[in-house]
Amino acid sequence: MKKRVLSGIQPSGKLHLGNYLGAIKQHLAAQALPDWDRYYFIASYHALTTSPEREVLRELSLEVARSYLALGLDPEKSVLFLQNDVPEVTELAWVLTCLAPMGLLQRATSYKDKIARGLAPNHGLFAYPVLQAADILVYDSHVVPVGSDQKQHLEICRDLATKFNQTYGETLVVPEAQIKEEVAVVPGIDGQKMSKSYKNTIDLFASKKQLKKQVMAIVTDTKTLEEPKDPDTCNVVTLYKLFATAEETAEMEAAYRAGNYGYGHAKLALLEKLNHALEPHREKYQYYLKHEDEVIDILRRGGKTARAKATEVMARVRDRVGLV
Ligand code: ADP
Ligand code: TRP
């Protein structure tokens, strides 16, 4: 059996630098694996847990698809699809739900975090990890590259696959999480974790003008141009480091310590790096923005491939469970 790498992302906001460095970059690195099947999907059912507006869900699903394509997802090498093109996933989620101990889900920190942030506690939010497990298990996925915040969800998935196999006999592939521990949390323009919920993002496909506005809004202290500054506590330096070479970073740090180097200078240096890194992807993004039919066509083709695999796995599951 060909091995399969799978990952998903929720269409719950415009993609930002934190999403790219913390997750998407690792997802797409799997394209270099020869002889593997690569599945990437847009977790539209998951987004329903928090995003009930029709137009928003529709637009963000397409936005995530065109962003992945612009960032280098090659539809000839990888299967890109919408979660909702494979309804079998919700069927497997139900079977797994009936095996999932309440205690296991009650311990899920993402649910508790979301409630603490003020989201209404609907059942979808609570069952979120079960649907995520189904996403992975319904395609016999072997490896799942994710950001470190998804560790617990992957553990729950492995627990549910193991429980299924113990209950009904070897049926499901127990997947491995692939987590790059060294990837740091990317700070937002206010210094907290970059997140759409904190409205502190630097967006991947903002216009040049918007990008400049976001970079210029990075929070610093109020030291004057002449005063020496501390590079170790500055958000601009932290972000610059993610794109600059070691020498360039050392140069900026030295300029901070010497004084006569303002935060405005550092922000412009960061902006130049970001423009340089994003430029090759912007053109592709614009292309897919103008060719929505092509994006939808790629998603539909991907959905067909993914659904064929899911149908095969579900037939096995139904048989094992006794669903005649
Ligand atoms: P947001 O926090 O903006 O709602 P999501 O939770 O939808 O973003 O993030 C999708 C993935 O992007 C996460 O699984 C996580 O791995 C990664 N990610 C998000 N924000 C950051 C960040 N600031 N630093 C590193 N990785 C991040
Ligand atoms: N929960 C993931 C996130 O917020 C998205 C996701 C849903 C996912 N289903 C998945 C990731 C299956 C990997 C595999 O980032």
Coordinates of C-alpha atoms and ligand atoms in Angstrom, one line a residue:
M1 CA 0.0 0.0 0.0
K2 CA 1.3 3.5 -0.9
K3 CA 1.9 5.6 2.2
R4 CA -0.2 8.7 2.6
V5 CA 0.6 12.1 4.2
L6 CA -2.4 14.2 5.0
S7 CA -3.1 17.6 6.6
G8 CA -5.9 20.0 6.9
I9 CA -6.5 23.6 7.7
Q10 CA -9.7 25.4 8.7
P11 CA -11.1 28.1 6.4
S12 CA -11.7 30.4 9.3
G13 CA -9.7 33.5 8.3
K14 CA -7.3 35.0 5.8
L15 CA -4.0 33.2 6.2
H16 CA -1.2 34.9 8.1
L17 CA 2.5 34.6 8.7
G18 CA 1.9 32.4 11.8
N19 CA -0.2 30.0 9.7
Y20 CA 2.5 29.8 7.1
L21 CA 5.6 29.4 9.3
G22 CA 3.8 27.3 11.9
A23 CA 1.8 24.9 9.7
I24 CA 1.6 25.4 5.9
K25 CA 5.3 25.3 5.3
Q26 CA 5.5 21.9 7.0
H27 CA 2.4 20.7 5.1
L28 CA 3.9 21.6 1.7
A29 CA 7.3 20.2 2.6
A30 CA 5.7 16.8 2.2
Q31 CA 5.5 17.4 -1.5
A32 CA 9.2 16.5 -1.7
L33 CA 8.4 12.9 -0.5
P34 CA 8.7 10.7 -3.5
D35 CA 6.2 7.8 -3.9
W36 CA 3.8 9.1 -1.3
D37 CA 0.2 10.1 -1.7
R38 CA -0.3 13.7 -0.5
Y39 CA -3.7 14.8 0.6
Y40 CA -4.5 18.4 1.7
F41 CA -8.0 19.4 2.6
I42 CA -9.9 22.5 3.7
A43 CA -11.7 21.7 6.9
S44 CA -15.1 23.3 6.0
Y45 CA -17.2 21.2 8.4
H46 CA -14.8 22.1 11.2
A47 CA -15.2 25.8 10.3
L48 CA -19.0 25.4 10.8
T49 CA -18.3 25.1 14.6
T50 CA -17.4 28.8 14.7
S51 CA -18.4 30.3 11.4
P52 CA -22.1 30.0 10.6
E53 CA -22.2 32.7 7.9
R54 CA -22.7 31.3 4.4
E55 CA -20.8 33.8 2.4
V56 CA -17.9 33.9 4.8
L57 CA -17.5 30.2 4.8
R58 CA -17.7 30.0 1.0
E59 CA -15.2 32.8 0.4
L60 CA -12.7 31.6 3.0
S61 CA -12.8 28.1 1.7
L62 CA -11.8 29.4 -1.8
E63 CA -9.3 31.8 -0.2
V64 CA -7.5 29.0 1.6
A65 CA -7.4 26.9 -1.6
R66 CA -6.0 29.8 -3.7
S67 CA -3.5 30.6 -1.0
Y68 CA -2.2 27.0 -0.9
L69 CA -2.0 26.9 -4.7
A70 CA -0.1 30.3 -4.6
L71 CA 2.3 29.0 -2.0
G72 CA 3.3 26.1 -4.1
L73 CA 0.8 23.3 -3.8
D74 CA 1.0 21.5 -7.1
P75 CA -2.3 19.9 -8.0
E76 CA -0.5 17.4 -10.2
K77 CA 1.5 16.1 -7.3
S78 CA -1.0 16.5 -4.4
V79 CA -4.7 16.1 -3.9
L80 CA -6.4 19.3 -2.7
F81 CA -10.0 19.1 -1.7
L82 CA -12.8 20.3 0.4
Q83 CA -13.8 18.2 3.5
N84 CA -17.4 18.5 2.5
D85 CA -16.8 16.8 -0.9
V86 CA -16.3 13.6 1.2
P87 CA -19.4 13.2 3.3
E88 CA -18.2 9.7 4.4
V89 CA -16.0 11.6 6.9
T90 CA -19.1 12.5 8.9
E91 CA -20.3 8.9 8.9
L92 CA -16.9 7.7 10.3
A93 CA -17.1 10.5 12.8
W94 CA -20.4 9.1 14.1
V95 CA -18.9 5.6 14.5
L96 CA -15.9 7.0 16.3
T97 CA -18.2 9.2 18.5
C98 CA -19.8 6.0 19.8
L99 CA -16.4 4.8 20.9
A100 CA -15.1 8.0 22.3
P101 CA -15.2 8.2 26.1
M102 CA -16.6 11.5 27.4
G103 CA -13.5 11.9 29.6
L104 CA -11.2 11.9 26.7
L105 CA -13.0 14.7 25.0
Q106 CA -13.5 16.6 28.3
R107 CA -9.8 16.8 28.6
A108 CA -9.3 18.4 25.2
T109 CA -7.6 21.8 25.8
S110 CA -8.8 23.3 22.5
Y111 CA -12.4 23.0 23.6
K112 CA -11.7 24.6 26.9
D113 CA -9.6 27.4 25.3
K114 CA -12.4 28.2 22.8
I115 CA -15.0 28.4 25.6
A116 CA -12.7 30.6 27.7
R117 CA -12.4 32.9 24.7
G118 CA -16.1 33.4 24.8
L119 CA -17.3 31.0 22.0
A120 CA -20.8 29.5 22.5
P121 CA -20.3 25.9 23.6
N122 CA -22.1 24.0 20.8
H123 CA -21.8 20.2 20.4
G124 CA -19.7 20.6 17.2
L125 CA -17.0 22.4 19.2
F126 CA -17.0 19.6 21.7
A127 CA -16.9 16.8 19.1
Y128 CA -14.3 18.6 17.0
P129 CA -11.5 16.2 17.8
V130 CA -13.6 13.2 16.7
L131 CA -14.3 14.7 13.3
Q132 CA -10.6 15.5 13.0
A133 CA -9.8 11.8 13.8
A134 CA -12.3 10.7 11.1
D135 CA -10.5 13.1 8.6
I136 CA -7.3 11.3 9.2
L137 CA -8.5 7.7 9.5
V138 CA -11.0 7.7 6.6
Y139 CA -8.0 7.9 4.1
D140 CA -5.7 5.4 5.8
S141 CA -3.3 8.3 6.5
H142 CA 0.1 7.3 7.8
V143 CA 1.7 10.7 8.6
V144 CA 0.0 13.9 9.6
P145 CA 2.2 17.1 9.6
V146 CA 0.7 19.7 12.0
G147 CA 1.6 22.6 14.1
S148 CA 2.5 21.9 17.7
D149 CA -1.0 23.1 18.9
Q150 CA -2.5 20.0 17.2
K151 CA -0.5 17.5 19.3
Q152 CA -3.4 16.6 21.6
H153 CA -5.8 16.2 18.6
L154 CA -3.4 13.7 17.1
E155 CA -3.2 11.8 20.3
I156 CA -7.0 11.6 20.5
C157 CA -7.0 10.3 16.9
R158 CA -4.5 7.6 17.7
D159 CA -6.5 6.6 20.8
L160 CA -9.7 6.3 18.8
A161 CA -8.0 4.3 16.0
T162 CA -6.5 1.9 18.6
K163 CA -9.8 1.6 20.4
F164 CA -11.6 0.8 17.1
N165 CA -9.0 -1.9 16.2
Q166 CA -9.2 -3.4 19.7
T167 CA -13.0 -3.5 19.5
Y168 CA -13.5 -4.7 16.0
G169 CA -10.2 -6.1 14.9
E170 CA -7.3 -4.5 12.9
T171 CA -9.0 -2.1 10.5
L172 CA -7.7 1.4 10.7
V173 CA -4.2 2.7 10.2
V174 CA -2.9 4.3 13.4
P175 CA -1.2 7.5 12.1
E176 CA 1.9 9.3 13.3
A177 CA 1.9 13.0 14.0
Q178 CA 4.8 14.9 12.4
I179 CA 5.5 18.0 14.6
K180 CA 8.4 20.3 14.1
E181 CA 9.2 21.2 17.7
E182 CA 11.7 23.8 16.8
V183 CA 9.1 26.0 15.0
A184 CA 8.6 28.9 17.3
V185 CA 5.3 30.7 17.9
V186 CA 5.2 33.7 15.6
P187 CA 4.3 36.9 17.5
G188 CA 1.7 39.2 16.1
I189 CA 2.1 43.0 15.7
D190 CA 1.2 43.5 19.4
G191 CA 3.6 40.8 20.7
Q192 CA 1.0 38.2 21.6
K193 CA 0.8 35.0 19.5
M194 CA -0.2 36.0 16.0
S195 CA -3.8 34.9 15.6
K196 CA -6.8 36.1 13.6
S197 CA -8.8 36.1 16.9
Y198 CA -6.4 38.7 18.3
K199 CA -6.6 40.9 15.2
N200 CA -2.8 41.2 15.3
T201 CA -1.9 39.4 12.0
I202 CA 0.4 40.1 9.1
D203 CA -1.5 38.6 6.2
L204 CA 0.2 36.5 3.6
F205 CA -1.7 38.0 0.7
A206 CA -2.4 41.5 1.8
S207 CA -1.7 44.2 -0.9
K208 CA 1.7 45.9 -0.6
K209 CA -0.1 48.9 0.9
Q210 CA -1.9 46.9 3.5
L211 CA 1.3 44.9 4.3
K212 CA 3.1 48.2 4.9
K213 CA 0.3 49.4 7.2
Q214 CA 0.4 46.1 9.2
V215 CA 4.3 46.2 9.6
M216 CA 4.3 49.9 10.6
A217 CA 1.7 49.1 13.3
I218 CA 4.0 46.6 15.1
V219 CA 4.1 47.7 18.7
T220 CA 7.5 48.9 20.1
D221 CA 8.5 51.0 23.1
T222 CA 8.8 54.8 22.9
K223 CA 12.6 55.1 22.7
T224 CA 13.8 58.0 20.5
L225 CA 15.8 57.5 17.3
E226 CA 19.1 58.3 19.1
E227 CA 18.7 56.0 22.1
P228 CA 20.3 52.5 22.1
K229 CA 17.6 49.8 22.0
D230 CA 17.2 46.2 23.2
P231 CA 16.9 43.8 20.2
D232 CA 16.0 40.9 22.5
T233 CA 12.7 42.3 23.5
C234 CA 11.6 43.8 20.2
N235 CA 8.8 42.3 18.1
V236 CA 10.3 43.8 14.9
V237 CA 13.6 41.9 15.4
T238 CA 11.8 38.7 16.3
L239 CA 9.9 38.8 13.0
Y240 CA 12.9 40.0 11.0
K241 CA 14.9 37.0 12.3
L242 CA 12.4 34.6 10.7
F243 CA 13.4 35.9 7.2
A244 CA 16.9 37.3 7.5
T245 CA 20.3 35.5 7.4
A246 CA 22.3 35.2 10.7
E247 CA 24.6 38.1 9.5
E248 CA 21.7 40.4 8.6
T249 CA 20.2 39.7 12.1
A250 CA 23.5 40.4 13.8
E251 CA 23.8 43.6 11.9
M252 CA 20.3 44.8 13.0
E253 CA 21.0 43.8 16.6
A254 CA 24.3 45.8 16.6
A255 CA 22.5 48.8 15.1
Y256 CA 19.9 48.6 17.9
R257 CA 22.5 48.5 20.6
A258 CA 24.5 51.4 19.0
G259 CA 21.6 53.9 18.8
N260 CA 20.8 56.3 16.0
Y261 CA 18.7 53.5 14.5
G262 CA 15.0 53.9 14.8
Y263 CA 12.2 51.4 14.9
G264 CA 11.0 52.9 11.6
H265 CA 14.3 51.8 10.0
A266 CA 13.9 48.3 11.4
K267 CA 10.3 48.1 10.2
L268 CA 11.3 49.1 6.7
A269 CA 14.0 46.4 6.6
L270 CA 11.5 43.9 7.7
L271 CA 9.0 45.1 5.1
E272 CA 11.6 44.6 2.4
K273 CA 12.3 41.1 3.5
L274 CA 8.6 40.2 3.6
N275 CA 8.0 41.7 0.1
H276 CA 10.9 39.8 -1.2
A277 CA 9.7 36.5 0.3
L278 CA 6.1 37.0 -0.8
E279 CA 6.6 38.5 -4.2
P280 CA 6.9 35.2 -6.1
H281 CA 3.6 33.9 -4.6
R282 CA 1.6 37.1 -5.2
E283 CA 1.4 36.7 -8.9
K284 CA 0.0 33.2 -8.6
Y285 CA -2.4 34.3 -5.9
Q286 CA -3.7 37.0 -8.3
Y287 CA -4.1 34.5 -11.0
Y288 CA -6.2 32.2 -8.9
L289 CA -8.2 35.1 -7.6
K290 CA -9.2 35.9 -11.2
H291 CA -9.7 32.2 -12.1
E292 CA -12.1 31.0 -9.5
D293 CA -13.5 28.3 -11.8
E294 CA -10.1 26.7 -12.1
V295 CA -9.8 26.6 -8.3
I296 CA -13.2 25.0 -8.0
D297 CA -12.2 22.5 -10.7
I298 CA -9.0 21.5 -8.9
L299 CA -11.0 21.1 -5.6
R300 CA -13.7 18.9 -7.3
R301 CA -11.1 16.7 -9.0
G302 CA -9.3 16.3 -5.6
G303 CA -12.6 15.6 -3.9
K304 CA -13.3 12.7 -6.3
T305 CA -9.9 11.1 -5.7
A306 CA -10.2 11.5 -1.9
R307 CA -13.8 10.2 -1.9
A308 CA -12.9 7.1 -3.8
K309 CA -10.4 6.2 -1.0
A310 CA -12.8 7.1 1.8
T311 CA -15.5 4.9 0.2
E312 CA -13.1 2.0 0.3
V313 CA -12.2 2.5 4.0
M314 CA -15.8 3.1 5.0
A315 CA -16.9 -0.2 3.3
R316 CA -14.3 -1.9 5.6
V317 CA -15.5 -0.1 8.6
R318 CA -19.2 -0.8 8.0
D319 CA -18.5 -4.5 7.6
R320 CA -16.4 -4.6 10.8
V321 CA -19.0 -2.8 12.8
G322 CA -21.9 -4.8 11.5
L323 CA -23.7 -2.2 9.6
V324 CA -25.4 -4.4 7.0
Ligands
ADP1 P1 -5.5 31.4 14.3 O1 -4.7 31.3 15.6 O2 -5.2 32.6 13.5 O3 -7.0 31.2 14.5 P2 -5.4 28.7 13.4 O4 -5.7 28.2 14.8 O5 -6.5 28.5 12.4 O6 -4.9 30.2 13.5 O7 -4.1 28.1 12.9 C1 -3.9 27.1 11.9 C2 -2.5 26.5 12.1 O8 -1.5 27.5 12.0 C3 -2.4 26.0 13.6 O9 -2.6 24.6 13.6 C4 -1.0 26.4 14.0 O10 -0.2 25.3 13.9 C5 -0.5 27.4 13.0 N1 -0.4 28.7 13.7 C6 -1.3 29.7 13.9 N2 -0.9 30.8 14.5 C7 0.5 30.5 14.7 C8 1.5 31.3 15.3 N3 1.3 32.5 15.7 N4 2.8 30.8 15.3 C9 3.0 29.5 14.8 N5 2.0 28.7 14.3 C10 0.8 29.2 14.2
TRP2 N1 -7.7 21.3 13.7 C1 -6.7 21.7 12.6 C2 -6.3 23.1 12.9 O1 -7.0 23.9 13.5 C3 -7.3 21.5 11.3 C4 -7.7 20.1 11.0 C5 -8.9 19.5 10.9 C6 -6.7 19.1 10.7 N2 -8.8 18.2 10.6 C7 -7.5 17.9 10.4 C8 -5.3 19.0 10.6 C9 -6.9 16.7 10.2 C10 -4.7 17.8 10.4 C11 -5.5 16.6 10.1 O2 -5.2 23.5 12.4

